[in-house]
């Protein structure tokens, strides 16, 4: 039986949201939500009929909020709103993000505070179910008064305008409607405003970022453990007793993962009595650094899930005589944690770069630049240049967009969040980190090979062997960009994580001891 989710009445999690987008779960409108939607729609009708002044229903927008709109023009007002606010520029956002925008918008509207019609919501769901996704430019939102420009583009196809993507092809919305014998939606009072007022652009980037950053963090622990083995580092700093006396959630979680990943390793046990007093920070402090980023991820996850189940448009319709023009559209509650998560993500790249450098120095019994014949061969000298470039680029992306505000709407909107930029920047940082991790993986497996015949644990050996199936041992110089590309694919597909989970399950190894750090 197909799994389903009840828009408007169910509790939407990040995992469920992603599953709806991927087609694993079908979003539906249950009778209770249907009743709420209809009740709110009827209240808007009363507002128009009684000429009760309510923002965006029978008034102008922004600085024109005191301009009265006659009843006969209230529907035209909504069409004009969609057209005039479609001012986005730049490349289209990823199709998955646009689809998440549709899903999150439906869930917010279906709670019954937005005064939108059932037929409009049904058409949006039709786009989701048929994977016909509007084209949305990436730039133009200031993240307050809602993500106005992106949402306007998102819903132009409802009225036969704009463009959609269908099976990889971009076509005019008017052509799409004709193809499927559909008529443009006739917008009623408040509908245009309900569609474009909200945080769904910021929110959808946050939803996807929670998943991507989670994979980056899980992968970082695995590769960090492999690097530690290659450098013959100590697992003593991961002793749970150490972290129980400084009990940050993320730190304890990472320390547990590393302790279990390295337990009973031949490489580790071979040097327990060596005279090395302590390791460099990039090894010894993995729990503290990776763990701090885990805490930031946990905060982002928590706030994203609150926003997923919130109503973020304006005004809010309780009934015809009780409407509130508030600020639920303001993106600051997500802008700040997105900026925080961007810094947290960048630090995962910073410490990984340091481990790459450490493995290339020729210390702890490793050959310089991890090559048997340094001099004739440059070995793994230059890949670390790439990690250095990427971590520096990430640093430039860490300036918090939410620290800035440029007044808009003739000063009516005099503080804005810029959270849309925060969301986009986080994904740029994650793009770079996935390449950094590919390069660290290249170094780590090469370093582990110089410890043969000693072996690591079953989990880390399985990861090593999988990499060696795709990237051979480096004897002589070659085009390392090809290796990096192959490893980048492994990182992005989550192949290492699948291997780790399979081996851990087979050997009854519990790597993750806190369900709070899961998405599903």
Coordinates of C-alpha atoms in Angstrom, one line a residue, residues 11-508:
X11 CA 3.1 16.6 11.4
X12 CA 5.5 17.1 8.5
X13 CA 9.1 15.9 9.2
X14 CA 12.2 16.6 7.1
X15 CA 12.3 13.0 6.1
X16 CA 8.7 12.8 5.0
X17 CA 9.0 16.1 3.1
X18 CA 11.9 14.6 1.1
X19 CA 10.0 11.4 0.6
X20 CA 7.1 13.2 -0.9
X21 CA 9.5 15.0 -3.2
X22 CA 11.0 11.7 -4.3
X23 CA 7.6 10.0 -4.8
X24 CA 8.0 7.5 -1.9
X25 CA 5.1 9.2 -0.1
X26 CA 1.9 10.7 -1.5
X27 CA 0.6 13.9 0.0
X28 CA -3.2 14.1 0.3
X29 CA -5.9 16.4 1.7
X30 CA -7.9 14.6 4.3
X31 CA -11.5 15.6 5.2
X32 CA -10.5 17.6 8.3
X33 CA -8.0 19.7 6.2
X34 CA -10.6 20.1 3.5
X35 CA -13.1 21.5 6.0
X36 CA -10.5 23.9 7.4
X37 CA -9.6 25.2 3.9
X38 CA -13.2 25.7 2.9
X39 CA -14.0 27.5 6.2
X40 CA -11.1 29.9 5.7
X41 CA -12.1 30.5 2.1
X42 CA -15.7 31.4 3.1
X43 CA -14.4 33.9 5.7
X44 CA -12.5 35.7 3.0
X45 CA -15.7 35.9 1.0
X46 CA -17.4 37.6 4.0
X47 CA -14.6 40.1 4.3
X48 CA -15.0 41.1 0.6
X49 CA -18.8 41.2 0.8
X50 CA -18.8 43.3 4.0
X51 CA -16.0 45.5 2.8
X52 CA -14.0 44.9 6.0
X53 CA -10.6 46.5 5.3
X54 CA -8.0 43.7 5.4
X55 CA -4.5 43.9 4.0
X56 CA -4.1 42.3 0.6
X57 CA -7.7 41.4 0.2
X58 CA -9.2 44.8 -0.5
X59 CA -6.1 47.0 0.0
X60 CA -2.9 47.5 -2.0
X61 CA 0.4 45.9 -1.0
X62 CA 3.4 47.1 0.9
X63 CA 3.4 50.9 1.1
X64 CA 0.0 50.8 -0.7
X65 CA -1.6 49.1 2.3
X66 CA -3.9 52.1 2.9
X67 CA -5.1 52.2 -0.7
X68 CA -8.7 50.8 -0.9
X69 CA -9.5 48.3 -3.7
X70 CA -13.1 48.0 -4.8
X71 CA -14.8 44.6 -4.6
X72 CA -15.0 44.3 -8.4
X73 CA -11.1 44.6 -8.6
X74 CA -10.2 42.3 -5.7
X75 CA -9.5 39.3 -8.1
X76 CA -7.6 41.4 -10.6
X77 CA -5.5 42.6 -7.7
X78 CA -4.3 39.0 -7.1
X79 CA -3.3 38.4 -10.8
X80 CA -1.4 41.7 -10.8
X81 CA 0.4 40.6 -7.6
X82 CA 1.7 37.4 -9.2
X83 CA 2.9 39.2 -12.3
X84 CA 4.4 42.3 -10.7
X85 CA 6.3 40.2 -8.1
X86 CA 7.9 37.9 -10.7
X87 CA 11.2 39.7 -10.8
X88 CA 13.7 36.9 -10.0
X89 CA 17.0 36.7 -11.8
X90 CA 19.8 34.2 -12.2
X91 CA 19.9 30.5 -12.9
X92 CA 16.9 28.3 -12.0
X93 CA 17.0 26.7 -8.6
X94 CA 17.4 22.9 -8.6
X95 CA 14.1 21.2 -9.5
X96 CA 14.0 19.3 -6.2
X97 CA 14.1 22.6 -4.3
X98 CA 11.3 24.0 -6.4
X99 CA 9.3 20.8 -5.7
X100 CA 10.0 21.1 -2.0
X101 CA 8.6 24.7 -2.2
X102 CA 5.3 23.3 -3.6
X103 CA 5.1 20.7 -0.9
X104 CA 5.8 23.0 2.0
X105 CA 3.5 25.7 0.6
X106 CA 0.6 23.2 0.3
X107 CA 1.1 22.0 3.9
X108 CA 1.1 25.6 5.2
X109 CA -2.0 26.6 3.2
X110 CA -3.9 23.4 4.1
X111 CA -3.9 24.4 7.8
X112 CA -6.8 26.7 7.0
X113 CA -5.6 30.2 8.0
X114 CA -4.8 31.5 4.5
X115 CA -8.1 32.0 2.8
X116 CA -7.2 30.0 -0.3
X117 CA -9.6 27.8 -2.4
X118 CA -9.5 24.1 -2.5
X119 CA -9.2 24.1 -6.3
X120 CA -6.0 26.1 -6.1
X121 CA -4.5 23.7 -3.6
X122 CA -5.6 20.7 -5.7
X123 CA -3.8 22.2 -8.8
X124 CA -0.6 22.6 -6.8
X125 CA -0.8 19.0 -5.7
X126 CA -1.4 18.0 -9.3
X127 CA 2.0 19.6 -10.2
X128 CA 3.7 17.7 -7.3
X129 CA 2.1 14.4 -8.2
X130 CA 2.9 14.7 -11.9
X131 CA 6.4 16.0 -11.4
X132 CA 5.7 19.1 -13.5
X133 CA 7.7 21.7 -11.6
X134 CA 7.7 25.5 -12.1
X135 CA 11.0 27.1 -13.1
X136 CA 12.2 29.5 -10.3
X137 CA 15.1 31.9 -10.6
X138 CA 17.6 31.7 -7.8
X139 CA 18.0 35.4 -6.8
X140 CA 15.6 38.1 -5.9
X141 CA 14.3 37.3 -2.4
X142 CA 15.2 39.4 0.7
X143 CA 13.6 36.8 3.0
X144 CA 10.9 39.0 4.5
X145 CA 7.3 39.7 3.6
X146 CA 7.9 36.2 2.4
X147 CA 10.1 34.9 -0.4
X148 CA 8.0 37.1 -2.7
X149 CA 9.9 36.9 -6.1
X150 CA 10.6 33.1 -6.0
X151 CA 7.1 32.2 -4.9
X152 CA 5.6 34.5 -7.6
X153 CA 7.6 32.6 -10.2
X154 CA 6.6 29.3 -8.6
X155 CA 2.9 30.0 -9.0
X156 CA 2.8 31.8 -12.4
X157 CA 2.0 28.4 -14.1
X158 CA -1.3 28.3 -12.1
X159 CA -2.5 31.3 -14.2
X160 CA -0.9 30.0 -17.4
X161 CA 2.3 32.1 -17.2
X162 CA 5.9 31.4 -16.6
X163 CA 7.7 28.1 -17.3
X164 CA 7.7 24.5 -16.0
X165 CA 10.1 21.6 -16.2
X166 CA 8.7 18.3 -17.4
X167 CA 11.0 15.3 -17.8
X168 CA 14.1 17.5 -18.0
X169 CA 12.6 19.8 -20.6
X170 CA 11.6 23.4 -19.9
X171 CA 8.4 24.5 -21.6
X172 CA 6.0 27.5 -21.3
X173 CA 3.3 26.9 -18.7
X174 CA 0.6 27.9 -21.3
X175 CA 1.8 25.0 -23.5
X176 CA 1.8 22.6 -20.6
X177 CA -1.8 23.5 -19.7
X178 CA -2.9 23.0 -23.3
X179 CA -1.1 19.6 -23.4
X180 CA -2.9 18.3 -20.3
X181 CA -6.2 20.1 -21.3
X182 CA -6.2 22.2 -18.1
X183 CA -7.5 25.7 -17.7
X184 CA -5.7 28.4 -15.8
X185 CA -6.8 28.8 -12.2
X186 CA -9.2 31.7 -11.6
X187 CA -7.7 33.4 -8.5
X188 CA -10.1 34.7 -5.8
X189 CA -9.5 37.4 -3.2
X190 CA -6.4 36.8 -1.1
X191 CA -5.2 33.8 -3.2
X192 CA -2.3 35.6 -4.9
X193 CA -1.1 37.0 -1.6
X194 CA -1.4 33.6 0.2
X195 CA 0.6 32.0 -2.6
X196 CA 3.6 34.4 -2.6
X197 CA 3.7 35.4 1.1
X198 CA 5.7 32.8 3.1
X199 CA 9.2 31.4 3.7
X200 CA 9.0 28.4 1.4
X201 CA 12.1 29.3 -0.6
X202 CA 14.3 29.6 2.5
X203 CA 12.6 26.6 4.1
X204 CA 13.1 24.3 1.1
X205 CA 16.8 25.1 1.0
X206 CA 17.0 24.4 4.7
X207 CA 15.2 21.0 4.3
X208 CA 17.7 19.9 1.6
X209 CA 20.6 21.3 3.6
X210 CA 19.7 19.3 6.7
X211 CA 19.9 16.1 4.6
X212 CA 23.1 17.1 2.8
X213 CA 24.9 18.3 6.0
X214 CA 23.9 15.2 7.8
X215 CA 25.6 13.1 5.1
X216 CA 28.7 15.3 5.2
X217 CA 28.9 14.9 9.0
X218 CA 28.4 11.1 8.9
X219 CA 31.1 10.9 6.1
X220 CA 33.5 13.2 8.0
X221 CA 33.7 10.8 10.9
X222 CA 34.4 7.8 8.7
X223 CA 37.1 9.5 6.6
X224 CA 38.5 11.1 9.8
X225 CA 38.9 7.7 11.3
X226 CA 40.6 6.4 8.2
X227 CA 43.0 9.3 8.2
X228 CA 43.8 8.6 11.9
X229 CA 44.6 5.0 11.0
X230 CA 46.9 6.2 8.2
X231 CA 48.7 8.5 10.6
X232 CA 48.8 5.9 13.4
X233 CA 46.9 8.2 15.7
X234 CA 45.5 7.3 19.1
X235 CA 41.9 6.5 19.9
X236 CA 42.4 7.4 23.6
X237 CA 41.0 10.9 23.1
X238 CA 37.7 9.2 22.1
X239 CA 37.3 7.5 25.5
X240 CA 33.7 8.1 26.7
X241 CA 34.9 9.0 30.2
X242 CA 36.6 12.1 28.7
X243 CA 33.4 13.3 27.1
X244 CA 31.2 12.5 30.0
X245 CA 32.9 15.3 31.9
X246 CA 32.2 17.8 29.1
X247 CA 28.9 16.4 27.8
X248 CA 28.1 18.3 24.7
X249 CA 25.6 16.2 22.7
X250 CA 27.5 16.4 19.4
X251 CA 30.9 15.8 20.9
X252 CA 29.8 12.7 22.8
X253 CA 28.0 11.4 19.7
X254 CA 31.1 11.7 17.5
X255 CA 33.5 10.3 20.1
X256 CA 31.3 7.2 20.4
X257 CA 31.3 6.8 16.6
X258 CA 35.1 7.1 16.4
X259 CA 35.6 4.8 19.4
X260 CA 33.5 2.1 17.8
X261 CA 34.9 2.6 14.3
X262 CA 38.4 2.1 15.6
X263 CA 37.8 -0.6 18.3
X264 CA 40.1 -3.7 17.9
X265 CA 42.0 -2.3 15.0
X266 CA 45.4 -4.0 14.3
X267 CA 46.9 -0.7 13.2
X268 CA 45.8 1.0 16.4
X269 CA 46.9 -1.9 18.6
X270 CA 50.4 -2.0 17.0
X271 CA 51.5 1.3 18.5
X272 CA 49.8 1.5 21.9
X273 CA 53.1 1.6 23.6
X274 CA 54.8 4.1 21.3
X275 CA 56.5 7.3 22.7
X276 CA 54.1 9.7 20.9
X277 CA 52.5 11.7 23.8
X278 CA 49.6 13.2 21.8
X279 CA 48.4 13.8 18.3
X280 CA 47.9 17.1 16.5
X281 CA 44.5 18.7 17.0
X282 CA 43.1 17.7 13.6
X283 CA 43.2 14.1 15.0
X284 CA 42.9 14.5 18.7
X285 CA 40.0 17.0 18.6
X286 CA 37.8 15.4 15.9
X287 CA 35.0 14.9 18.5
X288 CA 35.1 18.5 19.6
X289 CA 35.2 20.0 16.1
X290 CA 32.9 17.5 14.3
X291 CA 30.8 17.5 17.4
X292 CA 30.3 21.3 17.4
X293 CA 29.1 21.1 13.8
X294 CA 26.8 18.3 14.9
X295 CA 25.3 20.6 17.5
X296 CA 24.7 23.3 14.8
X297 CA 23.1 20.7 12.6
X298 CA 20.8 19.6 15.4
X299 CA 19.7 23.2 15.9
X300 CA 19.0 23.7 12.2
X301 CA 17.0 20.4 12.1
X302 CA 14.9 21.5 15.1
X303 CA 14.0 24.9 13.7
X304 CA 13.5 23.7 10.2
X305 CA 10.9 21.2 11.4
X306 CA 9.1 23.9 13.4
X307 CA 9.0 26.0 10.2
X308 CA 7.8 23.0 8.2
X309 CA 4.6 22.9 10.3
X310 CA 4.0 26.6 10.5
X311 CA 1.8 29.1 8.7
X312 CA 4.0 31.9 7.4
X313 CA 1.8 34.0 5.2
X314 CA 0.0 37.3 6.0
X315 CA -2.6 38.3 7.0
X316 CA -3.8 35.4 9.0
X317 CA -7.5 34.7 8.8
X318 CA -9.1 33.4 12.0
X319 CA -12.5 34.6 10.8
X320 CA -13.9 37.5 9.0
X321 CA -13.9 39.7 12.2
X322 CA -10.6 38.4 13.4
X323 CA -7.6 38.8 11.1
X324 CA -4.1 39.7 12.1
X325 CA -1.5 41.4 9.9
X326 CA 1.6 40.1 11.6
X327 CA 5.2 39.1 10.7
X328 CA 5.1 35.3 10.3
X329 CA 6.6 35.7 6.9
X330 CA 9.9 37.1 8.3
X331 CA 12.8 34.7 7.5
X332 CA 15.0 35.5 10.5
X333 CA 14.1 32.4 12.5
X334 CA 15.7 30.3 9.7
X335 CA 18.2 32.8 8.4
X336 CA 20.3 32.8 11.6
X337 CA 20.6 29.0 12.0
X338 CA 21.3 28.7 8.3
X339 CA 24.2 31.1 8.7
X340 CA 25.4 29.2 11.8
X341 CA 25.2 25.9 9.9
X342 CA 27.3 27.5 7.1
X343 CA 30.1 28.2 9.5
X344 CA 29.7 24.8 11.1
X345 CA 29.9 23.1 7.7
X346 CA 32.9 25.1 6.7
X347 CA 34.8 23.9 9.8
X348 CA 34.4 20.3 8.6
X349 CA 36.3 21.3 5.5
X350 CA 38.9 23.2 7.5
X351 CA 39.9 20.3 9.7
X352 CA 39.8 17.9 6.8
X353 CA 42.3 20.1 4.9
X354 CA 44.6 20.0 8.0
X355 CA 44.6 16.2 8.0
X356 CA 45.4 16.1 4.3
X357 CA 48.4 18.4 5.0
X358 CA 49.5 16.2 7.9
X359 CA 49.4 13.1 5.8
X360 CA 51.6 14.7 3.1
X361 CA 54.4 15.9 5.5
X362 CA 56.3 12.6 5.7
X363 CA 55.7 12.2 9.5
X364 CA 54.9 9.1 11.6
X365 CA 56.5 6.7 9.2
X366 CA 54.7 7.8 6.0
X367 CA 56.6 8.8 2.9
X368 CA 56.7 12.4 2.0
X369 CA 53.7 13.4 -0.2
X370 CA 52.5 9.8 0.2
X371 CA 54.5 8.6 -2.8
X372 CA 57.2 5.9 -2.8
X373 CA 59.4 8.0 -5.2
X374 CA 59.1 11.6 -4.2
X375 CA 61.1 13.9 -6.4
X376 CA 60.6 12.2 -9.7
X377 CA 56.9 12.1 -8.7
X378 CA 55.1 15.0 -7.0
X379 CA 52.7 12.5 -5.5
X380 CA 49.9 14.0 -3.4
X381 CA 51.3 17.5 -3.2
X382 CA 48.9 19.4 -5.3
X383 CA 45.5 18.0 -4.3
X384 CA 46.0 19.7 -0.9
X385 CA 46.3 23.0 -2.9
X386 CA 42.7 22.3 -4.0
X387 CA 41.5 21.7 -0.5
X388 CA 43.3 25.0 0.6
X389 CA 41.5 26.9 -2.2
X390 CA 38.2 25.4 -1.3
X391 CA 38.4 26.0 2.4
X392 CA 39.3 29.6 1.7
X393 CA 36.4 30.0 -0.7
X394 CA 34.2 28.6 2.1
X395 CA 35.5 31.2 4.5
X396 CA 34.5 34.0 2.2
X397 CA 31.0 32.4 2.1
X398 CA 30.7 32.4 5.8
X399 CA 29.8 36.1 6.2
X400 CA 26.3 35.9 7.6
X401 CA 23.7 37.2 5.2
X402 CA 21.4 37.6 8.2
X403 CA 23.7 40.3 9.6
X404 CA 22.6 42.6 6.8
X405 CA 19.3 44.3 6.1
X406 CA 18.4 46.7 3.2
X407 CA 15.0 48.4 3.7
X408 CA 12.5 47.7 0.9
X409 CA 8.9 48.7 0.0
X410 CA 9.5 52.4 0.5
X411 CA 10.5 51.7 4.1
X412 CA 7.4 49.8 5.0
X413 CA 9.6 46.7 5.1
X414 CA 12.4 48.3 7.0
X415 CA 14.1 45.1 8.3
X416 CA 14.6 42.0 6.2
X417 CA 16.3 38.7 6.9
X418 CA 18.2 38.0 3.7
X419 CA 17.7 34.3 4.7
X420 CA 17.3 33.3 1.0
X421 CA 21.0 34.1 0.6
X422 CA 21.8 32.2 3.8
X423 CA 20.2 29.1 2.4
X424 CA 21.9 29.3 -1.0
X425 CA 25.3 30.0 0.5
X426 CA 25.1 26.9 2.8
X427 CA 24.7 24.7 -0.3
X428 CA 27.7 26.3 -2.0
X429 CA 29.8 25.5 1.1
X430 CA 28.5 21.9 1.1
X431 CA 29.4 21.6 -2.6
X432 CA 33.0 22.5 -1.8
X433 CA 33.1 20.2 1.3
X434 CA 32.1 17.2 -0.8
X435 CA 35.2 17.8 -2.9
X436 CA 37.4 18.3 0.1
X437 CA 36.2 15.0 1.5
X438 CA 36.9 13.3 -1.8
X439 CA 40.5 14.5 -1.5
X440 CA 40.9 13.5 2.1
X441 CA 39.6 10.1 1.2
X442 CA 42.3 9.9 -1.5
X443 CA 45.0 10.7 1.1
X444 CA 43.5 8.4 3.8
X445 CA 43.4 5.2 1.7
X446 CA 46.9 5.8 0.4
X447 CA 48.2 6.3 3.9
X448 CA 46.5 3.2 5.1
X449 CA 48.2 1.2 2.4
X450 CA 51.6 2.1 3.9
X451 CA 50.6 0.4 7.1
X452 CA 50.2 -3.0 5.5
X453 CA 50.2 -5.9 6.4
X454 CA 48.4 -4.4 9.4
X455 CA 44.7 -3.9 9.0
X456 CA 42.1 -1.7 10.5
X457 CA 38.6 -2.7 11.6
X458 CA 36.1 -4.5 9.4
X459 CA 34.1 -1.3 8.8
X460 CA 37.1 0.8 7.8
X461 CA 38.7 -2.0 5.8
X462 CA 35.5 -2.4 3.8
X463 CA 35.5 1.4 3.0
X464 CA 39.2 1.2 2.0
X465 CA 38.6 -1.8 -0.2
X466 CA 35.6 -0.1 -1.9
X467 CA 37.7 2.9 -2.7
X468 CA 40.5 0.7 -4.1
X469 CA 38.0 -0.9 -6.5
X470 CA 37.5 2.5 -8.1
X471 CA 40.9 4.3 -7.5
X472 CA 44.1 2.2 -7.6
X473 CA 47.1 2.7 -5.3
X474 CA 49.3 5.6 -6.4
X475 CA 52.8 4.5 -7.4
X476 CA 53.5 7.2 -10.0
X477 CA 52.0 10.5 -10.9
X478 CA 48.8 10.5 -12.9
X479 CA 45.9 12.9 -13.5
X480 CA 44.6 13.1 -10.0
X481 CA 41.6 15.1 -11.0
X482 CA 40.2 11.8 -12.4
X483 CA 40.6 10.1 -9.0
X484 CA 39.0 13.1 -7.2
X485 CA 36.1 13.0 -9.6
X486 CA 35.5 9.3 -8.9
X487 CA 35.8 9.8 -5.2
X488 CA 33.5 12.8 -5.3
X489 CA 30.8 10.6 -6.9
X490 CA 31.3 8.1 -4.1
X491 CA 30.9 10.8 -1.5
X492 CA 27.8 12.4 -3.0
X493 CA 26.1 9.0 -3.6
X494 CA 26.6 8.1 0.1
X495 CA 28.3 4.9 -0.9
X496 CA 30.7 4.8 2.1
X497 CA 27.7 5.3 4.5
X498 CA 25.9 2.4 2.9
X499 CA 28.9 0.2 3.3
X500 CA 29.4 1.3 6.9
X501 CA 25.8 0.6 7.7
X502 CA 25.8 -2.8 6.1
X503 CA 29.0 -3.9 7.9
X504 CA 27.8 -2.5 11.2
X505 CA 24.4 -4.2 11.0
X506 CA 26.0 -7.5 10.0
X507 CA 28.4 -7.4 13.0
X508 CA 25.8 -5.9 15.4

